[in-house]
XYZ file of C-alpha atoms in Angstrom:
296
model
C -134.645 -22.988 49.877
C -137.056 -22.272 47.096
C -139.043 -24.690 45.864
C -139.493 -25.712 42.141
C -142.369 -23.489 40.396
C -145.388 -25.473 39.646
C -144.876 -25.990 35.694
C -140.802 -26.530 36.698
C -137.945 -24.610 35.659
C -137.648 -22.704 32.479
C -135.321 -24.287 29.919
C -133.477 -22.790 26.926
C -131.601 -23.992 23.950
C -127.877 -23.311 23.051
C -125.569 -23.740 20.276
C -121.760 -24.260 20.488
C -120.749 -20.623 20.501
C -123.806 -19.027 22.063
C -123.847 -16.521 24.809
C -126.382 -16.912 27.790
C -127.021 -13.691 29.465
C -128.991 -14.301 32.851
C -129.804 -11.554 35.171
C -129.279 -12.804 38.906
C -131.184 -11.077 41.302
C -129.596 -9.708 44.768
C -128.890 -12.068 47.303
C -129.374 -15.202 45.138
C -126.822 -18.095 44.161
C -127.657 -19.299 40.606
C -126.713 -23.186 39.531
C -127.272 -24.269 35.960
C -127.816 -27.614 34.418
C -126.390 -28.289 30.668
C -127.256 -31.353 29.009
C -126.787 -32.521 25.454
C -130.059 -32.440 23.423
C -131.131 -34.900 20.252
C -133.935 -33.132 18.490
C -134.545 -36.424 16.534
C -135.768 -38.299 19.992
C -138.512 -35.769 20.825
C -141.813 -37.526 21.528
C -143.885 -34.558 23.055
C -143.547 -30.857 22.467
C -140.646 -29.167 24.141
C -141.645 -25.530 25.771
C -138.286 -23.030 26.118
C -138.729 -19.545 27.878
C -141.066 -20.469 30.328
C -142.049 -23.469 32.894
C -144.867 -25.455 31.671
C -146.623 -28.310 33.678
C -147.700 -30.270 30.223
C -147.344 -29.813 26.157
C -149.083 -32.139 23.642
C -149.907 -32.020 19.798
C -152.766 -33.405 18.000
C -152.829 -35.401 15.111
C -155.223 -32.514 13.503
C -152.270 -30.019 14.717
C -153.683 -28.470 17.897
C -151.093 -27.661 20.517
C -151.976 -27.474 24.018
C -150.084 -25.892 26.762
C -151.100 -25.898 30.364
C -149.840 -24.923 33.696
C -147.513 -22.556 32.176
C -145.766 -20.231 34.682
C -144.512 -16.720 33.920
C -143.237 -13.619 35.642
C -145.741 -11.074 36.168
C -145.447 -8.259 33.703
C -142.026 -9.631 31.936
C -142.055 -10.060 28.345
C -142.613 -13.142 27.211
C -141.191 -15.242 24.252
C -141.944 -18.533 24.156
C -140.719 -21.179 21.563
C -142.093 -24.879 21.325
C -140.177 -27.425 19.712
C -142.282 -30.032 17.925
C -141.515 -33.513 17.543
C -140.270 -34.639 14.241
C -142.501 -37.657 13.669
C -145.646 -35.497 14.654
C -148.346 -33.841 12.251
C -145.724 -31.556 10.974
C -147.781 -28.090 11.145
C -149.482 -26.934 13.981
C -153.129 -25.100 13.259
C -154.176 -24.108 16.530
C -152.704 -23.050 19.800
C -153.806 -23.049 23.585
C -152.273 -21.563 26.311
C -153.697 -22.437 29.737
C -156.895 -23.389 28.014
C -157.280 -19.798 26.222
C -156.369 -19.576 22.266
C -153.249 -17.427 21.587
C -151.459 -16.386 18.286
C -148.331 -17.850 17.254
C -145.983 -18.047 14.194
C -143.928 -21.045 12.621
C -140.429 -21.187 12.708
C -138.448 -23.616 10.334
C -135.957 -26.192 11.118
C -132.432 -24.446 11.662
C -129.201 -25.930 12.584
C -130.471 -29.611 12.703
C -133.294 -28.246 15.230
C -136.916 -29.675 14.880
C -139.509 -27.243 13.692
C -140.740 -25.213 16.298
C -143.398 -22.463 17.015
C -143.180 -19.060 18.953
C -145.787 -17.403 20.993
C -144.853 -13.636 22.415
C -146.298 -11.192 24.417
C -146.233 -10.002 27.785
C -147.453 -11.862 31.260
C -150.241 -10.341 32.553
C -149.661 -8.148 35.939
C -147.669 -6.058 37.536
C -144.230 -6.827 37.868
C -142.313 -7.396 41.389
C -139.489 -9.889 41.085
C -137.498 -11.691 43.956
C -135.005 -9.073 45.553
C -136.812 -5.909 43.415
C -134.581 -3.358 43.126
C -135.154 0.466 43.472
C -133.580 2.552 41.284
C -132.041 5.913 41.988
C -133.698 8.825 40.237
C -131.601 10.540 37.919
C -128.200 8.717 38.995
C -126.497 9.123 42.483
C -123.092 10.431 43.255
C -123.184 10.174 47.381
C -125.148 11.901 50.183
C -129.065 11.998 49.241
C -130.610 9.192 47.441
C -133.914 8.951 46.132
C -135.945 6.561 44.154
C -139.908 5.785 43.457
C -141.508 2.192 43.727
C -145.008 0.617 43.965
C -145.576 -2.592 45.808
C -148.947 -4.476 44.606
C -151.122 -5.780 46.859
C -150.128 -9.208 46.071
C -146.607 -8.723 47.747
C -148.352 -8.026 51.089
C -150.743 -10.834 50.671
C -147.624 -13.154 50.072
C -146.043 -11.637 53.465
C -149.431 -12.384 55.258
C -149.673 -15.541 54.041
C -146.105 -16.646 54.986
C -146.841 -15.556 58.664
C -149.561 -17.520 58.876
C -147.478 -20.539 57.588
C -144.886 -19.906 60.324
C -146.024 -21.044 63.814
C -143.749 -18.686 65.386
C -143.953 -15.304 67.392
C -141.363 -12.928 66.891
C -140.761 -9.756 69.230
C -140.502 -7.050 66.696
C -139.912 -3.953 69.261
C -136.457 -2.997 68.390
C -135.416 -1.921 71.921
C -136.482 -5.439 73.277
C -134.131 -8.041 72.273
C -132.206 -8.784 69.525
C -134.957 -10.703 67.257
C -135.924 -7.362 65.890
C -132.766 -6.362 64.770
C -131.876 -9.512 62.728
C -133.168 -8.809 59.138
C -133.508 -12.769 58.365
C -135.619 -13.387 61.413
C -139.427 -12.742 61.263
C -139.495 -13.447 57.107
C -143.035 -11.777 57.095
C -141.693 -8.279 56.978
C -141.061 -6.393 53.975
C -137.813 -5.348 54.122
C -135.447 -2.683 51.983
C -131.789 -2.924 51.766
C -129.056 -0.894 50.827
C -125.745 -2.840 50.216
C -122.479 -1.745 49.493
C -119.224 -3.044 47.666
C -116.637 -3.704 48.702
C -118.114 -4.350 51.991
C -117.561 -1.713 54.771
C -117.522 -1.666 58.432
C -120.581 -0.652 60.633
C -118.681 2.986 61.709
C -121.095 5.459 59.641
C -125.209 5.555 59.727
C -127.304 6.131 57.513
C -131.135 7.949 57.679
C -133.881 7.322 55.597
C -137.801 8.082 54.897
C -140.986 6.884 52.704
C -143.076 9.970 51.565
C -141.530 12.099 54.328
C -141.963 9.219 57.314
C -138.796 8.616 58.937
C -137.407 5.484 58.805
C -135.756 3.473 61.568
C -132.268 2.497 59.433
C -130.805 -0.558 61.209
C -127.203 -2.174 60.605
C -127.072 -5.928 59.273
C -124.477 -8.373 60.478
C -124.015 -11.950 58.984
C -124.368 -12.752 62.979
C -126.961 -12.453 65.803
C -124.378 -10.467 67.838
C -123.597 -7.137 65.826
C -119.608 -7.552 64.991
C -117.968 -4.470 62.707
C -115.859 -7.155 61.005
C -119.757 -8.708 59.787
C -121.190 -5.741 58.677
C -123.597 -6.606 55.629
C -125.167 -3.182 54.759
C -128.343 -0.853 56.102
C -131.833 -2.146 56.076
C -135.458 -1.383 57.257
C -138.698 -2.868 58.015
C -140.933 -0.907 55.525
C -144.248 -3.183 55.949
C -146.451 -0.577 58.102
C -145.710 2.569 55.249
C -146.610 0.542 52.078
C -149.844 1.671 50.326
C -150.531 -1.427 47.757
C -150.609 -0.007 44.142
C -149.374 3.277 44.791
C -146.339 5.440 43.775
C -144.208 6.323 46.990
C -140.783 7.752 47.291
C -137.868 6.335 49.214
C -135.143 8.842 50.405
C -131.838 7.727 51.994
C -129.403 10.048 53.486
C -125.837 8.445 52.813
C -122.283 9.389 53.555
C -121.030 11.905 50.906
C -119.072 9.831 48.076
C -120.458 6.345 49.194
C -122.129 4.840 46.685
C -124.198 1.659 47.521
C -124.285 -1.757 45.060
C -127.510 -1.271 45.286
C -131.046 -0.795 47.175
C -133.602 -3.688 47.121
C -136.889 -5.301 48.503
C -136.374 -8.409 50.486
C -138.287 -11.416 51.465
C -140.396 -11.344 48.346
C -140.438 -13.934 45.769
C -141.323 -13.239 42.684
C -145.036 -12.496 41.652
C -146.005 -15.154 39.097
C -148.528 -15.665 36.196
C -150.416 -18.923 35.699
C -153.653 -20.196 34.457
C -155.465 -17.177 35.702
C -153.061 -14.163 33.946
C -152.495 -15.473 30.505
C -150.169 -14.038 27.840
C -151.778 -11.051 26.357
C -150.175 -8.016 24.003
C -150.000 -10.218 21.102
C -152.235 -7.739 19.302
C -149.301 -5.365 19.246
C -147.250 -7.548 17.009
C -148.482 -7.751 13.515
C -146.820 -10.571 12.181
C -148.703 -12.997 14.522
C -151.844 -13.978 12.712
C -154.936 -15.550 14.365
C -156.579 -18.197 11.881
C -159.633 -16.808 10.658
C -162.452 -18.246 12.983
C -160.506 -19.252 15.761
C -161.289 -16.083 17.965
C -165.358 -16.328 16.680
C -164.795 -20.198 17.997
C -163.549 -18.961 21.557
């Protein structure tokens, strides 16, 4: 149950025969909505490639984009389709109140004219179900990988704990609450999942920076059932050092390769009005009109 981002969902424009490639994070269900597009009916700029709360184009060609949201650390390429009956050219563009570079795109295949803004969203990337990649590949047995968790992740979990008026018994020797991964969602978990799903007859061990982890078996029922085994997991909340590169080591049965190792209980860190597109100075074909930077 995920609420809509502050600026709405990102949109893309497809032509017949186009291929759309999407990365779907672990434990995620994805629904797509496709609808016809008529560029001639545009009455306001339409932002593609990121969620945007509002977009406007003034009579003198000033393009204003506000409440634009993107995932921290991710590459960004925003395309803004322009209404066909507007001023015809963009003279200046602002994103969340800041002047940004842009380049003009000619109308293609019946599409309206557009401008493109490129760069990278500021901040360190840490997405939903953020994956930890095995160092040097993996062929079974000992698995190792490095990761860094931004402080904002722990702040997100702390805020969730404050918003839940529930107390969980997190003593693994007390009752089932601590041993059910979908309870106590303020914990930062690491998962090792397998495909095809296996039974729970084997064990796994792990550590972070040499400190042993309590590796538990997960089931899609509260009471353990061998036929409902869905992977190994560990609560790593107390072992995380924000902003520091750490090493996860897992000992798995020889010849057994997990489908993936990832974090759980975190929503993607987003850039918004306080963290704008950066890095456009590395793209020489994007030019800022003379005098614009001085005017800001």
